[in-house]
PDB file of C-alpha atoms in Angstrom:
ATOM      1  CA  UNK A   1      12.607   6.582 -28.803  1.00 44.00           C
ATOM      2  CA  UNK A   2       9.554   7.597 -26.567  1.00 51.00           C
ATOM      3  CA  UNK A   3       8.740   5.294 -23.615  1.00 52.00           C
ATOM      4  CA  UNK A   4       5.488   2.895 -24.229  1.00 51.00           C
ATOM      5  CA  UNK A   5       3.204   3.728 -21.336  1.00 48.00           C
ATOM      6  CA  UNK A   6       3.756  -0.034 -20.300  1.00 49.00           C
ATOM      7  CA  UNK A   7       7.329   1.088 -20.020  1.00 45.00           C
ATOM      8  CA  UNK A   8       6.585   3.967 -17.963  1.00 47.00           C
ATOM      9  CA  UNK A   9       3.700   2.274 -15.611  1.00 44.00           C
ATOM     10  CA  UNK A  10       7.005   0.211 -14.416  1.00 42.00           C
ATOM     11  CA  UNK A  11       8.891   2.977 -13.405  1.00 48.00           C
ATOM     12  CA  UNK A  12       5.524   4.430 -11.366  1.00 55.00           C
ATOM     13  CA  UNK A  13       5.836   3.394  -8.239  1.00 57.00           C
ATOM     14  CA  UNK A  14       4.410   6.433  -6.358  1.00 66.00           C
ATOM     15  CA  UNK A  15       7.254   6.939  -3.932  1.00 76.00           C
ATOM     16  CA  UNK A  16       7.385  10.796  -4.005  1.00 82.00           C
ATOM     17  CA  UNK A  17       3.758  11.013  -2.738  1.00 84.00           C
ATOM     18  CA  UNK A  18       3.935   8.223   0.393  1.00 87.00           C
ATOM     19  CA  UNK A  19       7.345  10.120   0.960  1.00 90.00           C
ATOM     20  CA  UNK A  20       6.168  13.614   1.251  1.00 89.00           C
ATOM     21  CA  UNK A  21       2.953  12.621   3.387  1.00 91.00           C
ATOM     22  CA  UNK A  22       5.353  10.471   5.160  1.00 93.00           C
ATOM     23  CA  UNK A  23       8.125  13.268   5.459  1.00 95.00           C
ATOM     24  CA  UNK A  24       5.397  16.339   6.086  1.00 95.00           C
ATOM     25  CA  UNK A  25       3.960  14.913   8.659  1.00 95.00           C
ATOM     26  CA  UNK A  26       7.048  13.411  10.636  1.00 96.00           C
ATOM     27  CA  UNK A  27       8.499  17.099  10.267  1.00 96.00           C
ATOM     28  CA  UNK A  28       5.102  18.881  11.655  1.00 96.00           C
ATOM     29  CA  UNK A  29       5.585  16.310  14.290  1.00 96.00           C
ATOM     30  CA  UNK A  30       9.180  17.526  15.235  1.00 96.00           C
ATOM     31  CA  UNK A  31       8.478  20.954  15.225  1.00 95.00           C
ATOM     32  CA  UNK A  32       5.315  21.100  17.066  1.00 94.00           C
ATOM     33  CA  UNK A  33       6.665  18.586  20.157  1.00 94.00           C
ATOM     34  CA  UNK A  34       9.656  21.083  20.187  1.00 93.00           C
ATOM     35  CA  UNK A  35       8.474  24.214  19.880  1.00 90.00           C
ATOM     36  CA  UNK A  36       5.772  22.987  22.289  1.00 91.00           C
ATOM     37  CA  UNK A  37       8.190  21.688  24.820  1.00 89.00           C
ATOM     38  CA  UNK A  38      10.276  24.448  24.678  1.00 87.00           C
ATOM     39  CA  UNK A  39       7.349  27.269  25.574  1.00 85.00           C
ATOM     40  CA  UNK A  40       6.182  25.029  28.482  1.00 85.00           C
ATOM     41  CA  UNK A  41       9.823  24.151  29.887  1.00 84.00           C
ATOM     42  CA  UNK A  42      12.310  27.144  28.859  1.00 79.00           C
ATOM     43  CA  UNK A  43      12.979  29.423  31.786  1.00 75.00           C
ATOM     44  CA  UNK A  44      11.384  32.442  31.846  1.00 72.00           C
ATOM     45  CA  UNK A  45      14.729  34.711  31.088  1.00 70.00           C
ATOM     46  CA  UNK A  46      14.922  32.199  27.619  1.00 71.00           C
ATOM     47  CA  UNK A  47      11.508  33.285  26.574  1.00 69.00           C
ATOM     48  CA  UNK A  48      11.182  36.882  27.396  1.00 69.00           C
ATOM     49  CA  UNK A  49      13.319  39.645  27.223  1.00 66.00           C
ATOM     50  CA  UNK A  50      10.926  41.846  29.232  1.00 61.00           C
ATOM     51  CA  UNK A  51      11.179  39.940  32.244  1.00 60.00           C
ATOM     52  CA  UNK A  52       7.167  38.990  32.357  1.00 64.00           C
ATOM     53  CA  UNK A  53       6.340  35.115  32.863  1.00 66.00           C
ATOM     54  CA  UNK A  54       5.495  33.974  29.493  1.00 64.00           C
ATOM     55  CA  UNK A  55       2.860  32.404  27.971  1.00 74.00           C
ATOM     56  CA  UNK A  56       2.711  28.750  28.271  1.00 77.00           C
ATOM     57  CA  UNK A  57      -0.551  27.403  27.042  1.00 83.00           C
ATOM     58  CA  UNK A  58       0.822  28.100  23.719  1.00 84.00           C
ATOM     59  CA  UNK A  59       3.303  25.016  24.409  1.00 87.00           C
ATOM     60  CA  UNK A  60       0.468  23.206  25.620  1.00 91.00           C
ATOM     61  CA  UNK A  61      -1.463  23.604  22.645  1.00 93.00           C
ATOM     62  CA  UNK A  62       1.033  22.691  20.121  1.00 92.00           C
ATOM     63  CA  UNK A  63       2.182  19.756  22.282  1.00 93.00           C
ATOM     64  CA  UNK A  64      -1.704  18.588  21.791  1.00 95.00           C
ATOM     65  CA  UNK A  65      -1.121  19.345  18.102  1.00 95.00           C
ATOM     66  CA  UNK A  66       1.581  17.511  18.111  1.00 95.00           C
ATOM     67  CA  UNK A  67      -0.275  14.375  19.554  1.00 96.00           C
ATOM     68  CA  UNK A  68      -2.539  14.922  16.442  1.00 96.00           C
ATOM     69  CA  UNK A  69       0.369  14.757  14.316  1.00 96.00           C
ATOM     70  CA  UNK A  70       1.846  11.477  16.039  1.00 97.00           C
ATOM     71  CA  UNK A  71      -1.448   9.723  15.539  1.00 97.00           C
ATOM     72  CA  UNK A  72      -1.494  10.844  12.192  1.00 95.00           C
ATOM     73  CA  UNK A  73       2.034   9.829  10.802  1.00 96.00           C
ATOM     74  CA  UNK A  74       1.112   5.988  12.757  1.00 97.00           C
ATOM     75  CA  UNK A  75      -1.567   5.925  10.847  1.00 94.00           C
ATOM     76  CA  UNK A  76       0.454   7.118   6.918  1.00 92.00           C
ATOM     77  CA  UNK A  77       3.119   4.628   7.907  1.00 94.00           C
ATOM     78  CA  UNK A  78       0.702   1.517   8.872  1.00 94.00           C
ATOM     79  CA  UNK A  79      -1.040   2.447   5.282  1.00 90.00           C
ATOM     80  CA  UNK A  80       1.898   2.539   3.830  1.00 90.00           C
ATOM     81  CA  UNK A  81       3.243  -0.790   5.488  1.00 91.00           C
ATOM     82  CA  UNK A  82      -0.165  -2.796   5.146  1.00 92.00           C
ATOM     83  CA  UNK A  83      -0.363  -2.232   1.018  1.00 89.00           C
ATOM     84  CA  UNK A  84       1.421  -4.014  -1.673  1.00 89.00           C
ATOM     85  CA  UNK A  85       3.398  -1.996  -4.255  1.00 87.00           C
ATOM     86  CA  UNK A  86       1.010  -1.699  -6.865  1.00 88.00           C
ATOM     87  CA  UNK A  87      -2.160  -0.615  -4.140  1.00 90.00           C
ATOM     88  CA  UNK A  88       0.623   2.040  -3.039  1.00 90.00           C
ATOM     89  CA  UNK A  89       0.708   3.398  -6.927  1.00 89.00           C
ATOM     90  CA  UNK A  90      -2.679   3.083  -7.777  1.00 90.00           C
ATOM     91  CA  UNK A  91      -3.997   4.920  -4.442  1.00 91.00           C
ATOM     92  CA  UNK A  92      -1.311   7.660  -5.239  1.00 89.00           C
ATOM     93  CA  UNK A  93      -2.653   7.441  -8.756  1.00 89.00           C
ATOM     94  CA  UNK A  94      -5.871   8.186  -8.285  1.00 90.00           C
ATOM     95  CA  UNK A  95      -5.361  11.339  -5.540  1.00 87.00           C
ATOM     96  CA  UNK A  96      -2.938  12.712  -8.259  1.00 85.00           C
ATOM     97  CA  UNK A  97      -5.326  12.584 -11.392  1.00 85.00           C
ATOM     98  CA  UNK A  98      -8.127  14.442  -8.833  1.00 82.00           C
ATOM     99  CA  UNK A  99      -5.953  17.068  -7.350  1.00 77.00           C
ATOM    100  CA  UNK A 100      -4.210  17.738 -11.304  1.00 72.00           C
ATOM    101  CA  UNK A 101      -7.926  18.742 -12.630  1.00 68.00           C
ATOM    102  CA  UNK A 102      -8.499  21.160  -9.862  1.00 61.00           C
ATOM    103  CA  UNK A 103     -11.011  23.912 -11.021  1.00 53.00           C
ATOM    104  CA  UNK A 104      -8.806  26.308 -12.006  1.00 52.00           C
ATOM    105  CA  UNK A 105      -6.004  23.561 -13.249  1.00 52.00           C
ATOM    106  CA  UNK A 106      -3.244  24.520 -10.854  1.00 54.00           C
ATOM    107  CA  UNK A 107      -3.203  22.224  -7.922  1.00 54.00           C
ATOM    108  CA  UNK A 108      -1.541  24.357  -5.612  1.00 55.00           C
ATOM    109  CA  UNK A 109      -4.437  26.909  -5.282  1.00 54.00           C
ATOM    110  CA  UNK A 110      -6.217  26.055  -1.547  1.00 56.00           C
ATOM    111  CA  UNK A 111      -9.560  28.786  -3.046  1.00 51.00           C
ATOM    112  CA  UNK A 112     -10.090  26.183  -5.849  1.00 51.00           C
ATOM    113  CA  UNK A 113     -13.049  23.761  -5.041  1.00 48.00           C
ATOM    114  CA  UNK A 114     -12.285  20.205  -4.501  1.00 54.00           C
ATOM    115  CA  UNK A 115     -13.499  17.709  -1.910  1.00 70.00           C
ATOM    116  CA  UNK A 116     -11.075  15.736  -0.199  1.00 74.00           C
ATOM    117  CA  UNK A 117     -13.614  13.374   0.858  1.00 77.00           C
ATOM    118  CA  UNK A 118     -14.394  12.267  -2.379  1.00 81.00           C
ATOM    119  CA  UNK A 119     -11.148  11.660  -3.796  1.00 84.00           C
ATOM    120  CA  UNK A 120     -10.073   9.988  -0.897  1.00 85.00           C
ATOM    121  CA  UNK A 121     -12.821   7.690  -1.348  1.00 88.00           C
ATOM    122  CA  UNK A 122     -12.210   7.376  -5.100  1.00 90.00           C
ATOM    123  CA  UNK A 123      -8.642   6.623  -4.194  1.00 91.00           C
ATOM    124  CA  UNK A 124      -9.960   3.887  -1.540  1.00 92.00           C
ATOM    125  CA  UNK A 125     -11.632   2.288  -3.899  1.00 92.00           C
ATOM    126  CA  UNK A 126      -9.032   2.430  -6.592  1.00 91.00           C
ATOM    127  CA  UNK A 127      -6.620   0.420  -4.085  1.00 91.00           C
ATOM    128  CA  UNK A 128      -9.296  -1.920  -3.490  1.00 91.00           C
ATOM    129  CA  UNK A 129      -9.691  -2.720  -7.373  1.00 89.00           C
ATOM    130  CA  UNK A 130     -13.384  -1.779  -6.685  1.00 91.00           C
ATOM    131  CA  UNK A 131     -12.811   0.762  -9.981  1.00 90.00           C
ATOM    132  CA  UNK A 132     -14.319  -0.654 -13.161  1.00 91.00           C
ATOM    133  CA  UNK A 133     -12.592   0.278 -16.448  1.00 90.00           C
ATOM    134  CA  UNK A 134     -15.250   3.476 -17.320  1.00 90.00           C
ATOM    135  CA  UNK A 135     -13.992   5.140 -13.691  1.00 91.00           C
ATOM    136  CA  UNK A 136     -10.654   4.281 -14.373  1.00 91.00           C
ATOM    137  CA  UNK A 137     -10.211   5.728 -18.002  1.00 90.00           C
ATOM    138  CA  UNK A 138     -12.262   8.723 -16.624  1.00 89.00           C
ATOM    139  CA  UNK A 139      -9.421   9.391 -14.137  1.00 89.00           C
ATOM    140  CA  UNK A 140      -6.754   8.717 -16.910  1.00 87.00           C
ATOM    141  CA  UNK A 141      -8.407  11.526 -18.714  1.00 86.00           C
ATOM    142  CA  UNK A 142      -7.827  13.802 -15.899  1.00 83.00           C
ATOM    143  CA  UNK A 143      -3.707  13.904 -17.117  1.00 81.00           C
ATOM    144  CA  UNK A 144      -3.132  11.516 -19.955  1.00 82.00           C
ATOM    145  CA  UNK A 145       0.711  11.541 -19.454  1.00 83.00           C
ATOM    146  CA  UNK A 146       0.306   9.473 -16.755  1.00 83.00           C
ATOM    147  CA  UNK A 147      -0.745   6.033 -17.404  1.00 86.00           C
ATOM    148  CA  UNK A 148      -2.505   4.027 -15.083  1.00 88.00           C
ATOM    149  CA  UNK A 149      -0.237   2.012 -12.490  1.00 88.00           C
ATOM    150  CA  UNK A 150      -2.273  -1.223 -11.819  1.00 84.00           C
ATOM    151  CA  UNK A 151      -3.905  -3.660 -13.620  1.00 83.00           C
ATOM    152  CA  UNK A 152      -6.971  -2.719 -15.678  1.00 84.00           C
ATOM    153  CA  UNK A 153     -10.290  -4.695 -14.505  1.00 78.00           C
ATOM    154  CA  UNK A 154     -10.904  -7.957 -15.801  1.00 68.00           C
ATOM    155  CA  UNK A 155      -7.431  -8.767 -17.264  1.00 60.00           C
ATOM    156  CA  UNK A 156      -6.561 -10.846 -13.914  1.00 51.00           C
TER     157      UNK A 156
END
């Protein structure tokens, strides 16, 4: 027996996206603090086999990348912290439906057009509840198969 889509809008909790913002960015964060570190403070021998005094403003600008990084995986885990459940799955929600209808329908393709402004926005005001039910079966559209995680507008 199928699930009812009020079974499956249960089960959506949005998880997978919070964790893989969550996840890329703590990992970018890693790797650029170490890699940086380790091209400003490795000994010369460590970094080149020629014998020539390496580079090092390469460590210096991933170490500033990595700052970037820092501030931005405070800032995914404070969002992540400061919204209940259901703002969590809706937000996720509505980036999803966007990035799914792409222009060339495969959401993996960085030449297709989309702006990220826009459906961040759209997803802004989706965890707000600022949506009214024409936006929000517009979105559903997008990928029928999945159902809308919140509560629809004006059923309380």
């Amino acid at each position: 027996m199928p699930e009812s889509s009020e079974q499956k809008r249960r089960h959506y909790r949005a998880g997978g996206y919070w964790a893989v913002q969550i996840g890329a960015a703590a990992l970018m964060t890693i790797i650029c603090f170490g890699a940086g570190g380790i091209l400003l403070f490795a000994s010369p021998e460590f970094l080149s086999r020629s014998g020539e005094e390496p580079e090092r403003g390469g460590g210096v600008m991933l170490m500033l990348i990595g700052i970037g990084m820092l501030v931005l995986l405070i800032n995914l885990i404070r969002s992540f912290a400061s919204m209940t459940g259901e703002q969590r799955a809706v937000y996720a929600w509505a980036v999803m439906q966007q990035h799914a209808s792409r222009t060339d329908g495969h959401p993996a393709n960085p030449g297709a057009a989309v702006n990220d402004l826009k459906i961040l926005s759209v997803a802004r005001r989706a965890r707000r509840g600022e949506l009214s039910a024409d936006e929000i079966a517009a979105l559903q559209q997008l990928r029928p198969d999945v159902p809308y995680p919140g509560t629809m507008p004006g059923r309380g």
